[in-house]
mmCIF file with all atom_site columns, C-alpha atoms in Angstrom:
data_model
loop_
_atom_site.group_PDB
_atom_site.id
_atom_site.type_symbol
_atom_site.label_atom_id
_atom_site.label_alt_id
_atom_site.label_comp_id
_atom_site.label_asym_id
_atom_site.label_entity_id
_atom_site.label_seq_id
_atom_site.pdbx_PDB_ins_code
_atom_site.Cartn_x
_atom_site.Cartn_y
_atom_site.Cartn_z
_atom_site.occupancy
_atom_site.B_iso_or_equiv
_atom_site.pdbx_formal_charge
_atom_site.auth_seq_id
_atom_site.auth_comp_id
_atom_site.auth_asym_id
_atom_site.auth_atom_id
_atom_site.pdbx_PDB_model_num
ATOM 1   C CA . UNK A 1 1   ? 53.741 -6.305  -4.440  1.00 93.00 ? 173  UNK A CA 1
ATOM 2   C CA . UNK A 1 2   ? 56.632 -4.482  -6.117  1.00 94.00 ? 174  UNK A CA 1
ATOM 3   C CA . UNK A 1 3   ? 60.000 -5.790  -4.943  1.00 95.00 ? 175  UNK A CA 1
ATOM 4   C CA . UNK A 1 4   ? 63.599 -4.869  -5.565  1.00 97.00 ? 176  UNK A CA 1
ATOM 5   C CA . UNK A 1 5   ? 66.156 -6.889  -3.645  1.00 97.00 ? 177  UNK A CA 1
ATOM 6   C CA . UNK A 1 6   ? 69.845 -6.074  -3.601  1.00 98.00 ? 178  UNK A CA 1
ATOM 7   C CA . UNK A 1 7   ? 72.630 -8.571  -3.097  1.00 98.00 ? 179  UNK A CA 1
ATOM 8   C CA . UNK A 1 8   ? 76.375 -8.818  -3.458  1.00 98.00 ? 180  UNK A CA 1
ATOM 9   C CA . UNK A 1 9   ? 77.569 -6.447  -0.771  1.00 97.00 ? 181  UNK A CA 1
ATOM 10  C CA . UNK A 1 10  ? 80.378 -7.292  1.605   1.00 97.00 ? 182  UNK A CA 1
ATOM 11  C CA . UNK A 1 11  ? 83.893 -6.486  2.714   1.00 98.00 ? 183  UNK A CA 1
ATOM 12  C CA . UNK A 1 12  ? 86.477 -5.751  0.035   1.00 98.00 ? 184  UNK A CA 1
ATOM 13  C CA . UNK A 1 13  ? 90.000 -4.395  0.143   1.00 98.00 ? 185  UNK A CA 1
ATOM 14  C CA . UNK A 1 14  ? 90.897 -1.018  -1.362  1.00 98.00 ? 186  UNK A CA 1
ATOM 15  C CA . UNK A 1 15  ? 91.531 -1.412  -5.065  1.00 98.00 ? 187  UNK A CA 1
ATOM 16  C CA . UNK A 1 16  ? 89.286 -4.451  -5.239  1.00 98.00 ? 188  UNK A CA 1
ATOM 17  C CA . UNK A 1 17  ? 86.103 -5.128  -7.161  1.00 98.00 ? 189  UNK A CA 1
ATOM 18  C CA . UNK A 1 18  ? 82.546 -6.083  -6.308  1.00 98.00 ? 190  UNK A CA 1
ATOM 19  C CA . UNK A 1 19  ? 79.402 -6.656  -8.342  1.00 98.00 ? 191  UNK A CA 1
ATOM 20  C CA . UNK A 1 20  ? 76.047 -5.736  -6.891  1.00 98.00 ? 192  UNK A CA 1
ATOM 21  C CA . UNK A 1 21  ? 72.848 -7.269  -8.199  1.00 98.00 ? 193  UNK A CA 1
ATOM 22  C CA . UNK A 1 22  ? 69.250 -6.171  -7.878  1.00 98.00 ? 194  UNK A CA 1
ATOM 23  C CA . UNK A 1 23  ? 66.373 -8.549  -8.552  1.00 98.00 ? 195  UNK A CA 1
ATOM 24  C CA . UNK A 1 24  ? 63.118 -6.876  -9.524  1.00 98.00 ? 196  UNK A CA 1
ATOM 25  C CA . UNK A 1 25  ? 59.679 -8.439  -9.423  1.00 96.00 ? 197  UNK A CA 1
ATOM 26  C CA . UNK A 1 26  ? 55.966 -7.689  -9.629  1.00 96.00 ? 198  UNK A CA 1
ATOM 27  C CA . UNK A 1 27  ? 56.283 -4.878  -12.146 1.00 96.00 ? 199  UNK A CA 1
ATOM 28  C CA . UNK A 1 28  ? 57.123 -4.533  -15.812 1.00 97.00 ? 200  UNK A CA 1
ATOM 29  C CA . UNK A 1 29  ? 60.868 -4.039  -15.530 1.00 97.00 ? 201  UNK A CA 1
ATOM 30  C CA . UNK A 1 30  ? 61.290 -2.857  -19.113 1.00 97.00 ? 202  UNK A CA 1
ATOM 31  C CA . UNK A 1 31  ? 59.030 0.140   -18.468 1.00 97.00 ? 203  UNK A CA 1
ATOM 32  C CA . UNK A 1 32  ? 61.302 1.758   -15.898 1.00 97.00 ? 204  UNK A CA 1
ATOM 33  C CA . UNK A 1 33  ? 64.557 3.600   -15.453 1.00 97.00 ? 205  UNK A CA 1
ATOM 34  C CA . UNK A 1 34  ? 66.542 2.026   -12.632 1.00 98.00 ? 206  UNK A CA 1
ATOM 35  C CA . UNK A 1 35  ? 68.799 3.899   -10.238 1.00 98.00 ? 207  UNK A CA 1
ATOM 36  C CA . UNK A 1 36  ? 71.552 3.158   -7.733  1.00 98.00 ? 208  UNK A CA 1
ATOM 37  C CA . UNK A 1 37  ? 71.835 5.466   -4.716  1.00 98.00 ? 209  UNK A CA 1
ATOM 38  C CA . UNK A 1 38  ? 74.245 5.075   -1.824  1.00 98.00 ? 210  UNK A CA 1
ATOM 39  C CA . UNK A 1 39  ? 74.413 6.277   1.745   1.00 98.00 ? 211  UNK A CA 1
ATOM 40  C CA . UNK A 1 40  ? 77.670 6.343   3.692   1.00 97.00 ? 212  UNK A CA 1
ATOM 41  C CA . UNK A 1 41  ? 77.382 5.605   7.416   1.00 96.00 ? 213  UNK A CA 1
ATOM 42  C CA . UNK A 1 42  ? 75.700 8.535   9.142   1.00 95.00 ? 214  UNK A CA 1
ATOM 43  C CA . UNK A 1 43  ? 75.599 10.555  5.925   1.00 96.00 ? 215  UNK A CA 1
ATOM 44  C CA . UNK A 1 44  ? 73.033 11.623  3.350   1.00 97.00 ? 216  UNK A CA 1
ATOM 45  C CA . UNK A 1 45  ? 71.884 10.108  0.091   1.00 98.00 ? 217  UNK A CA 1
ATOM 46  C CA . UNK A 1 46  ? 74.156 10.199  -2.960  1.00 98.00 ? 218  UNK A CA 1
ATOM 47  C CA . UNK A 1 47  ? 73.286 9.412   -6.577  1.00 98.00 ? 219  UNK A CA 1
ATOM 48  C CA . UNK A 1 48  ? 75.556 6.728   -8.013  1.00 98.00 ? 220  UNK A CA 1
ATOM 49  C CA . UNK A 1 49  ? 74.233 5.763   -11.443 1.00 98.00 ? 221  UNK A CA 1
ATOM 50  C CA . UNK A 1 50  ? 71.118 5.157   -13.436 1.00 97.00 ? 222  UNK A CA 1
ATOM 51  C CA . UNK A 1 51  ? 70.124 3.445   -16.655 1.00 98.00 ? 223  UNK A CA 1
ATOM 52  C CA . UNK A 1 52  ? 67.194 3.886   -18.987 1.00 97.00 ? 224  UNK A CA 1
ATOM 53  C CA . UNK A 1 53  ? 64.629 1.294   -19.922 1.00 97.00 ? 225  UNK A CA 1
ATOM 54  C CA . UNK A 1 54  ? 66.557 -0.448  -22.697 1.00 95.00 ? 226  UNK A CA 1
ATOM 55  C CA . UNK A 1 55  ? 70.044 0.175   -21.344 1.00 96.00 ? 227  UNK A CA 1
ATOM 56  C CA . UNK A 1 56  ? 71.048 2.590   -24.098 1.00 97.00 ? 228  UNK A CA 1
ATOM 57  C CA . UNK A 1 57  ? 71.548 5.551   -21.728 1.00 97.00 ? 229  UNK A CA 1
ATOM 58  C CA . UNK A 1 58  ? 73.639 5.432   -18.573 1.00 98.00 ? 230  UNK A CA 1
ATOM 59  C CA . UNK A 1 59  ? 74.585 8.241   -16.226 1.00 98.00 ? 231  UNK A CA 1
ATOM 60  C CA . UNK A 1 60  ? 77.097 8.335   -13.394 1.00 98.00 ? 232  UNK A CA 1
ATOM 61  C CA . UNK A 1 61  ? 78.100 10.524  -10.494 1.00 97.00 ? 233  UNK A CA 1
ATOM 62  C CA . UNK A 1 62  ? 81.477 12.179  -10.999 1.00 96.00 ? 234  UNK A CA 1
ATOM 63  C CA . UNK A 1 63  ? 82.764 10.298  -7.945  1.00 97.00 ? 235  UNK A CA 1
ATOM 64  C CA . UNK A 1 64  ? 82.317 6.893   -9.609  1.00 98.00 ? 236  UNK A CA 1
ATOM 65  C CA . UNK A 1 65  ? 82.559 7.606   -13.338 1.00 97.00 ? 237  UNK A CA 1
ATOM 66  C CA . UNK A 1 66  ? 85.230 5.430   -14.931 1.00 98.00 ? 238  UNK A CA 1
ATOM 67  C CA . UNK A 1 67  ? 85.240 2.974   -12.011 1.00 98.00 ? 239  UNK A CA 1
ATOM 68  C CA . UNK A 1 68  ? 81.608 1.802   -11.803 1.00 98.00 ? 240  UNK A CA 1
ATOM 69  C CA . UNK A 1 69  ? 79.416 0.391   -14.560 1.00 98.00 ? 241  UNK A CA 1
ATOM 70  C CA . UNK A 1 70  ? 75.643 0.079   -14.398 1.00 98.00 ? 242  UNK A CA 1
ATOM 71  C CA . UNK A 1 71  ? 73.900 -2.515  -16.552 1.00 98.00 ? 243  UNK A CA 1
ATOM 72  C CA . UNK A 1 72  ? 70.635 -4.393  -16.758 1.00 98.00 ? 244  UNK A CA 1
ATOM 73  C CA . UNK A 1 73  ? 69.323 -7.714  -18.011 1.00 98.00 ? 245  UNK A CA 1
ATOM 74  C CA . UNK A 1 74  ? 65.743 -7.151  -19.060 1.00 98.00 ? 246  UNK A CA 1
ATOM 75  C CA . UNK A 1 75  ? 65.202 -10.825 -19.815 1.00 97.00 ? 247  UNK A CA 1
ATOM 76  C CA . UNK A 1 76  ? 65.866 -11.606 -16.158 1.00 97.00 ? 248  UNK A CA 1
ATOM 77  C CA . UNK A 1 77  ? 64.503 -8.437  -14.533 1.00 98.00 ? 249  UNK A CA 1
ATOM 78  C CA . UNK A 1 78  ? 67.882 -7.657  -13.049 1.00 98.00 ? 250  UNK A CA 1
ATOM 79  C CA . UNK A 1 79  ? 70.011 -4.584  -12.472 1.00 98.00 ? 251  UNK A CA 1
ATOM 80  C CA . UNK A 1 80  ? 73.740 -4.640  -11.793 1.00 98.00 ? 252  UNK A CA 1
ATOM 81  C CA . UNK A 1 81  ? 76.487 -2.368  -10.549 1.00 98.00 ? 253  UNK A CA 1
ATOM 82  C CA . UNK A 1 82  ? 80.049 -3.418  -11.294 1.00 98.00 ? 254  UNK A CA 1
ATOM 83  C CA . UNK A 1 83  ? 82.382 -1.587  -8.940  1.00 98.00 ? 255  UNK A CA 1
ATOM 84  C CA . UNK A 1 84  ? 86.113 -1.544  -9.645  1.00 98.00 ? 256  UNK A CA 1
ATOM 85  C CA . UNK A 1 85  ? 89.067 0.243   -8.048  1.00 98.00 ? 257  UNK A CA 1
ATOM 86  C CA . UNK A 1 86  ? 87.128 0.557   -4.828  1.00 98.00 ? 258  UNK A CA 1
ATOM 87  C CA . UNK A 1 87  ? 88.139 3.163   -2.280  1.00 98.00 ? 259  UNK A CA 1
ATOM 88  C CA . UNK A 1 88  ? 87.437 3.609   1.409   1.00 98.00 ? 260  UNK A CA 1
ATOM 89  C CA . UNK A 1 89  ? 85.057 6.446   0.543   1.00 98.00 ? 261  UNK A CA 1
ATOM 90  C CA . UNK A 1 90  ? 82.888 4.023   -1.421  1.00 98.00 ? 262  UNK A CA 1
ATOM 91  C CA . UNK A 1 91  ? 81.866 2.398   1.869   1.00 98.00 ? 263  UNK A CA 1
ATOM 92  C CA . UNK A 1 92  ? 78.092 2.769   2.053   1.00 98.00 ? 264  UNK A CA 1
ATOM 93  C CA . UNK A 1 93  ? 74.734 1.089   1.884   1.00 98.00 ? 265  UNK A CA 1
ATOM 94  C CA . UNK A 1 94  ? 73.837 0.792   -1.783  1.00 98.00 ? 266  UNK A CA 1
ATOM 95  C CA . UNK A 1 95  ? 70.147 1.066   -2.659  1.00 98.00 ? 267  UNK A CA 1
ATOM 96  C CA . UNK A 1 96  ? 68.614 -0.220  -5.864  1.00 98.00 ? 268  UNK A CA 1
ATOM 97  C CA . UNK A 1 97  ? 65.571 1.819   -6.794  1.00 98.00 ? 269  UNK A CA 1
ATOM 98  C CA . UNK A 1 98  ? 62.913 1.966   -9.471  1.00 98.00 ? 270  UNK A CA 1
ATOM 99  C CA . UNK A 1 99  ? 62.487 5.195   -11.378 1.00 95.00 ? 271  UNK A CA 1
ATOM 100 C CA . UNK A 1 100 ? 64.425 8.313   -12.161 1.00 95.00 ? 272  UNK A CA 1
ATOM 101 C CA . UNK A 1 101 ? 65.066 11.881  -11.147 1.00 94.00 ? 273  UNK A CA 1
ATOM 102 C CA . UNK A 1 102 ? 62.354 13.753  -13.010 1.00 87.00 ? 274  UNK A CA 1
ATOM 103 C CA . UNK A 1 103 ? 59.221 12.210  -14.431 1.00 91.00 ? 275  UNK A CA 1
ATOM 104 C CA . UNK A 1 104 ? 57.647 9.885   -11.881 1.00 92.00 ? 276  UNK A CA 1
ATOM 105 C CA . UNK A 1 105 ? 60.424 10.172  -9.325  1.00 93.00 ? 277  UNK A CA 1
ATOM 106 C CA . UNK A 1 106 ? 62.258 7.253   -7.739  1.00 97.00 ? 278  UNK A CA 1
ATOM 107 C CA . UNK A 1 107 ? 59.183 5.526   -6.450  1.00 95.00 ? 279  UNK A CA 1
ATOM 108 C CA . UNK A 1 108 ? 60.324 2.265   -4.958  1.00 97.00 ? 280  UNK A CA 1
ATOM 109 C CA . UNK A 1 109 ? 63.508 1.443   -3.063  1.00 98.00 ? 281  UNK A CA 1
ATOM 110 C CA . UNK A 1 110 ? 65.125 -1.774  -1.926  1.00 98.00 ? 282  UNK A CA 1
ATOM 111 C CA . UNK A 1 111 ? 66.444 -2.232  1.594   1.00 97.00 ? 283  UNK A CA 1
ATOM 112 C CA . UNK A 1 112 ? 70.025 -1.814  0.486   1.00 97.00 ? 284  UNK A CA 1
ATOM 113 C CA . UNK A 1 113 ? 73.217 -3.829  0.676   1.00 98.00 ? 285  UNK A CA 1
ATOM 114 C CA . UNK A 1 114 ? 76.267 -2.765  2.654   1.00 98.00 ? 286  UNK A CA 1
ATOM 115 C CA . UNK A 1 115 ? 79.627 -2.404  0.932   1.00 98.00 ? 287  UNK A CA 1
ATOM 116 C CA . UNK A 1 116 ? 82.634 -1.951  3.179   1.00 98.00 ? 288  UNK A CA 1
ATOM 117 C CA . UNK A 1 117 ? 85.993 -1.073  1.659   1.00 98.00 ? 289  UNK A CA 1
ATOM 118 C CA . UNK A 1 118 ? 88.749 -1.663  4.171   1.00 97.00 ? 290  UNK A CA 1
ATOM 119 C CA . UNK A 1 119 ? 92.046 -3.460  4.566   1.00 96.00 ? 291  UNK A CA 1
ATOM 120 C CA . UNK B 2 1   ? 79.048 19.726  0.282   1.00 82.00 ? 1065 UNK B CA 1
ATOM 121 C CA . UNK B 2 2   ? 75.747 18.897  -1.435  1.00 87.00 ? 1066 UNK B CA 1
ATOM 122 C CA . UNK B 2 3   ? 74.693 20.507  -4.692  1.00 92.00 ? 1067 UNK B CA 1
ATOM 123 C CA . UNK B 2 4   ? 71.285 21.255  -3.181  1.00 97.00 ? 1068 UNK B CA 1
ATOM 124 C CA . UNK B 2 5   ? 71.166 23.136  0.121   1.00 97.00 ? 1069 UNK B CA 1
ATOM 125 C CA . UNK B 2 6   ? 68.771 22.153  2.891   1.00 98.00 ? 1070 UNK B CA 1
ATOM 126 C CA . UNK B 2 7   ? 68.678 23.253  6.531   1.00 97.00 ? 1071 UNK B CA 1
ATOM 127 C CA . UNK B 2 8   ? 70.244 20.540  8.716   1.00 97.00 ? 1072 UNK B CA 1
ATOM 128 C CA . UNK B 2 9   ? 67.298 20.469  11.080  1.00 97.00 ? 1073 UNK B CA 1
ATOM 129 C CA . UNK B 2 10  ? 63.827 21.828  11.705  1.00 98.00 ? 1074 UNK B CA 1
ATOM 130 C CA . UNK B 2 11  ? 61.443 21.301  14.576  1.00 96.00 ? 1075 UNK B CA 1
ATOM 131 C CA . UNK B 2 12  ? 57.854 22.032  15.479  1.00 96.00 ? 1076 UNK B CA 1
ATOM 132 C CA . UNK B 2 13  ? 55.173 20.870  17.866  1.00 96.00 ? 1077 UNK B CA 1
ATOM 133 C CA . UNK B 2 14  ? 52.593 18.199  17.076  1.00 97.00 ? 1078 UNK B CA 1
ATOM 134 C CA . UNK B 2 15  ? 49.745 19.574  15.018  1.00 97.00 ? 1079 UNK B CA 1
ATOM 135 C CA . UNK B 2 16  ? 51.796 22.484  13.726  1.00 97.00 ? 1080 UNK B CA 1
ATOM 136 C CA . UNK B 2 17  ? 53.142 23.142  10.230  1.00 97.00 ? 1081 UNK B CA 1
ATOM 137 C CA . UNK B 2 18  ? 56.733 23.079  9.040   1.00 98.00 ? 1082 UNK B CA 1
ATOM 138 C CA . UNK B 2 19  ? 58.456 23.883  5.787   1.00 98.00 ? 1083 UNK B CA 1
ATOM 139 C CA . UNK B 2 20  ? 61.771 22.553  4.524   1.00 98.00 ? 1084 UNK B CA 1
ATOM 140 C CA . UNK B 2 21  ? 63.638 24.528  1.907   1.00 98.00 ? 1085 UNK B CA 1
ATOM 141 C CA . UNK B 2 22  ? 65.890 23.233  -0.849  1.00 98.00 ? 1086 UNK B CA 1
ATOM 142 C CA . UNK B 2 23  ? 68.048 25.703  -2.744  1.00 98.00 ? 1087 UNK B CA 1
ATOM 143 C CA . UNK B 2 24  ? 69.670 24.938  -6.055  1.00 97.00 ? 1088 UNK B CA 1
ATOM 144 C CA . UNK B 2 25  ? 70.470 26.620  -9.319  1.00 97.00 ? 1089 UNK B CA 1
ATOM 145 C CA . UNK B 2 26  ? 69.127 26.927  -12.834 1.00 93.00 ? 1090 UNK B CA 1
ATOM 146 C CA . UNK B 2 27  ? 70.861 23.757  -14.012 1.00 95.00 ? 1091 UNK B CA 1
ATOM 147 C CA . UNK B 2 28  ? 69.002 21.635  -11.478 1.00 96.00 ? 1092 UNK B CA 1
ATOM 148 C CA . UNK B 2 29  ? 65.896 22.855  -9.636  1.00 96.00 ? 1093 UNK B CA 1
ATOM 149 C CA . UNK B 2 30  ? 65.401 25.799  -11.945 1.00 96.00 ? 1094 UNK B CA 1
ATOM 150 C CA . UNK B 2 31  ? 64.741 23.628  -14.977 1.00 95.00 ? 1095 UNK B CA 1
ATOM 151 C CA . UNK B 2 32  ? 63.858 20.164  -13.676 1.00 96.00 ? 1096 UNK B CA 1
ATOM 152 C CA . UNK B 2 33  ? 61.267 18.408  -11.570 1.00 97.00 ? 1097 UNK B CA 1
ATOM 153 C CA . UNK B 2 34  ? 61.940 18.109  -7.849  1.00 98.00 ? 1098 UNK B CA 1
ATOM 154 C CA . UNK B 2 35  ? 61.186 15.090  -5.697  1.00 98.00 ? 1099 UNK B CA 1
ATOM 155 C CA . UNK B 2 36  ? 61.189 14.684  -1.927  1.00 98.00 ? 1100 UNK B CA 1
ATOM 156 C CA . UNK B 2 37  ? 62.005 11.593  0.108   1.00 98.00 ? 1101 UNK B CA 1
ATOM 157 C CA . UNK B 2 38  ? 61.367 10.646  3.715   1.00 98.00 ? 1102 UNK B CA 1
ATOM 158 C CA . UNK B 2 39  ? 63.781 8.327   5.471   1.00 98.00 ? 1103 UNK B CA 1
ATOM 159 C CA . UNK B 2 40  ? 62.781 6.951   8.830   1.00 96.00 ? 1104 UNK B CA 1
ATOM 160 C CA . UNK B 2 41  ? 65.654 5.685   11.019  1.00 90.00 ? 1105 UNK B CA 1
ATOM 161 C CA . UNK B 2 42  ? 67.117 2.443   9.725   1.00 90.00 ? 1106 UNK B CA 1
ATOM 162 C CA . UNK B 2 43  ? 64.865 2.220   6.688   1.00 95.00 ? 1107 UNK B CA 1
ATOM 163 C CA . UNK B 2 44  ? 65.021 2.859   2.964   1.00 97.00 ? 1108 UNK B CA 1
ATOM 164 C CA . UNK B 2 45  ? 63.919 6.240   1.621   1.00 97.00 ? 1109 UNK B CA 1
ATOM 165 C CA . UNK B 2 46  ? 60.285 6.665   0.614   1.00 97.00 ? 1110 UNK B CA 1
ATOM 166 C CA . UNK B 2 47  ? 58.962 8.897   -2.144  1.00 98.00 ? 1111 UNK B CA 1
ATOM 167 C CA . UNK B 2 48  ? 56.794 11.712  -0.760  1.00 97.00 ? 1112 UNK B CA 1
ATOM 168 C CA . UNK B 2 49  ? 56.549 14.172  -3.644  1.00 98.00 ? 1113 UNK B CA 1
ATOM 169 C CA . UNK B 2 50  ? 57.394 13.770  -7.312  1.00 97.00 ? 1114 UNK B CA 1
ATOM 170 C CA . UNK B 2 51  ? 57.312 16.121  -10.276 1.00 97.00 ? 1115 UNK B CA 1
ATOM 171 C CA . UNK B 2 52  ? 57.641 19.015  -7.789  1.00 96.00 ? 1116 UNK B CA 1
ATOM 172 C CA . UNK B 2 53  ? 54.101 18.929  -6.378  1.00 97.00 ? 1117 UNK B CA 1
ATOM 173 C CA . UNK B 2 54  ? 52.488 15.530  -6.933  1.00 97.00 ? 1118 UNK B CA 1
ATOM 174 C CA . UNK B 2 55  ? 51.856 12.952  -4.220  1.00 97.00 ? 1119 UNK B CA 1
ATOM 175 C CA . UNK B 2 56  ? 52.102 9.202   -4.836  1.00 96.00 ? 1120 UNK B CA 1
ATOM 176 C CA . UNK B 2 57  ? 49.142 7.074   -3.898  1.00 95.00 ? 1121 UNK B CA 1
ATOM 177 C CA . UNK B 2 58  ? 49.000 6.619   -0.139  1.00 95.00 ? 1122 UNK B CA 1
ATOM 178 C CA . UNK B 2 59  ? 50.816 9.832   0.786   1.00 97.00 ? 1123 UNK B CA 1
ATOM 179 C CA . UNK B 2 60  ? 48.445 12.058  2.785   1.00 97.00 ? 1124 UNK B CA 1
ATOM 180 C CA . UNK B 2 61  ? 47.679 15.582  1.628   1.00 96.00 ? 1125 UNK B CA 1
ATOM 181 C CA . UNK B 2 62  ? 49.431 16.888  4.749   1.00 97.00 ? 1126 UNK B CA 1
ATOM 182 C CA . UNK B 2 63  ? 52.533 16.740  2.556   1.00 98.00 ? 1127 UNK B CA 1
ATOM 183 C CA . UNK B 2 64  ? 52.921 19.267  -0.256  1.00 98.00 ? 1128 UNK B CA 1
ATOM 184 C CA . UNK B 2 65  ? 55.623 20.452  -2.608  1.00 97.00 ? 1129 UNK B CA 1
ATOM 185 C CA . UNK B 2 66  ? 56.244 23.684  -4.469  1.00 97.00 ? 1130 UNK B CA 1
ATOM 186 C CA . UNK B 2 67  ? 58.955 25.464  -6.397  1.00 97.00 ? 1131 UNK B CA 1
ATOM 187 C CA . UNK B 2 68  ? 59.883 29.054  -7.116  1.00 96.00 ? 1132 UNK B CA 1
ATOM 188 C CA . UNK B 2 69  ? 62.777 29.758  -9.420  1.00 96.00 ? 1133 UNK B CA 1
ATOM 189 C CA . UNK B 2 70  ? 65.701 27.630  -8.290  1.00 97.00 ? 1134 UNK B CA 1
ATOM 190 C CA . UNK B 2 71  ? 64.328 26.783  -4.861  1.00 97.00 ? 1135 UNK B CA 1
ATOM 191 C CA . UNK B 2 72  ? 61.837 24.173  -3.747  1.00 98.00 ? 1136 UNK B CA 1
ATOM 192 C CA . UNK B 2 73  ? 59.874 23.708  -0.560  1.00 98.00 ? 1137 UNK B CA 1
ATOM 193 C CA . UNK B 2 74  ? 58.335 20.751  1.219   1.00 98.00 ? 1138 UNK B CA 1
ATOM 194 C CA . UNK B 2 75  ? 55.430 21.573  3.504   1.00 98.00 ? 1139 UNK B CA 1
ATOM 195 C CA . UNK B 2 76  ? 54.065 19.319  6.208   1.00 98.00 ? 1140 UNK B CA 1
ATOM 196 C CA . UNK B 2 77  ? 50.921 20.240  8.125   1.00 98.00 ? 1141 UNK B CA 1
ATOM 197 C CA . UNK B 2 78  ? 49.306 18.592  11.122  1.00 97.00 ? 1142 UNK B CA 1
ATOM 198 C CA . UNK B 2 79  ? 52.651 17.274  12.350  1.00 97.00 ? 1143 UNK B CA 1
ATOM 199 C CA . UNK B 2 80  ? 52.678 13.876  13.998  1.00 96.00 ? 1144 UNK B CA 1
ATOM 200 C CA . UNK B 2 81  ? 55.390 12.170  16.008  1.00 95.00 ? 1145 UNK B CA 1
ATOM 201 C CA . UNK B 2 82  ? 55.573 9.582   13.246  1.00 95.00 ? 1146 UNK B CA 1
ATOM 202 C CA . UNK B 2 83  ? 56.789 12.298  10.874  1.00 97.00 ? 1147 UNK B CA 1
ATOM 203 C CA . UNK B 2 84  ? 60.133 12.445  12.701  1.00 97.00 ? 1148 UNK B CA 1
ATOM 204 C CA . UNK B 2 85  ? 62.597 11.489  9.989   1.00 97.00 ? 1149 UNK B CA 1
ATOM 205 C CA . UNK B 2 86  ? 65.218 12.770  7.584   1.00 98.00 ? 1150 UNK B CA 1
ATOM 206 C CA . UNK B 2 87  ? 63.874 14.512  4.496   1.00 98.00 ? 1151 UNK B CA 1
ATOM 207 C CA . UNK B 2 88  ? 65.774 14.849  1.228   1.00 98.00 ? 1152 UNK B CA 1
ATOM 208 C CA . UNK B 2 89  ? 65.102 16.885  -1.886  1.00 98.00 ? 1153 UNK B CA 1
ATOM 209 C CA . UNK B 2 90  ? 66.400 15.644  -5.219  1.00 98.00 ? 1154 UNK B CA 1
ATOM 210 C CA . UNK B 2 91  ? 66.433 16.571  -8.859  1.00 98.00 ? 1155 UNK B CA 1
ATOM 211 C CA . UNK B 2 92  ? 68.363 16.103  -12.086 1.00 97.00 ? 1156 UNK B CA 1
ATOM 212 C CA . UNK B 2 93  ? 71.271 18.415  -12.801 1.00 96.00 ? 1157 UNK B CA 1
ATOM 213 C CA . UNK B 2 94  ? 71.544 19.094  -16.523 1.00 96.00 ? 1158 UNK B CA 1
ATOM 214 C CA . UNK B 2 95  ? 75.066 20.497  -16.203 1.00 96.00 ? 1159 UNK B CA 1
ATOM 215 C CA . UNK B 2 96  ? 76.373 17.493  -14.285 1.00 95.00 ? 1160 UNK B CA 1
ATOM 216 C CA . UNK B 2 97  ? 74.237 14.999  -16.236 1.00 95.00 ? 1161 UNK B CA 1
ATOM 217 C CA . UNK B 2 98  ? 73.449 13.292  -12.968 1.00 96.00 ? 1162 UNK B CA 1
ATOM 218 C CA . UNK B 2 99  ? 71.063 13.183  -10.076 1.00 97.00 ? 1163 UNK B CA 1
ATOM 219 C CA . UNK B 2 100 ? 71.624 15.403  -7.063  1.00 97.00 ? 1164 UNK B CA 1
ATOM 220 C CA . UNK B 2 101 ? 70.314 15.282  -3.518  1.00 98.00 ? 1165 UNK B CA 1
ATOM 221 C CA . UNK B 2 102 ? 70.133 17.831  -0.783  1.00 98.00 ? 1166 UNK B CA 1
ATOM 222 C CA . UNK B 2 103 ? 72.120 17.140  2.358   1.00 97.00 ? 1167 UNK B CA 1
ATOM 223 C CA . UNK B 2 104 ? 68.985 16.163  4.234   1.00 98.00 ? 1168 UNK B CA 1
ATOM 224 C CA . UNK B 2 105 ? 66.921 17.807  6.973   1.00 98.00 ? 1169 UNK B CA 1
ATOM 225 C CA . UNK B 2 106 ? 66.216 16.117  10.290  1.00 98.00 ? 1170 UNK B CA 1
ATOM 226 C CA . UNK B 2 107 ? 62.647 16.854  11.415  1.00 98.00 ? 1171 UNK B CA 1
ATOM 227 C CA . UNK B 2 108 ? 61.960 16.757  15.128  1.00 97.00 ? 1172 UNK B CA 1
ATOM 228 C CA . UNK B 2 109 ? 58.388 16.860  16.372  1.00 96.00 ? 1173 UNK B CA 1
ATOM 229 C CA . UNK B 2 110 ? 58.695 18.272  19.863  1.00 89.00 ? 1174 UNK B CA 1
#
């Protein structure tokens, strides 16, 4: 069964940093784009970042560009999101998901990890 | 303010049909595939439609997708109480070089 499991969420002060991880299993990780999507409490879905199969292409939402970095370790079937200069508005559940906008869609989602930015 | 515009809510009776619209522009829906996601309360989103009108394995044919110009539509027939959820459209925006979602539509099955 395909699995993506997020970890690394928690409470962080404004201006702080956090690194999210996503462990993928039961599929050929190197065949897929991977995507981060977030959802603020009571709000809708928001694209954060995605990365292509070999990590050579990365895309970011305007709201996080320059502060967040997406990366992947294909040897360990892992996806990461390094989040710096965190703001209160970054508070959300962060979902790791397999796939991309476009061909194939984002076809499998993790349960998410909650990031709370507050003093 | 979402890049893609969806109605905040729709409702219909069990067994009836409902459509959910998603309006965009040429840089997103007009020139890219659209996908639709269902999010039941407290759960992760689930892919319903990809590449504008294709259904993943396991998604019943009660769900359908279409596109005309820069707008897309999700159709659901034979409504069931279990279909009560939030529905999101999504696509790539070539001008933004990023993914975009609609604001979401809450479906109520009366």
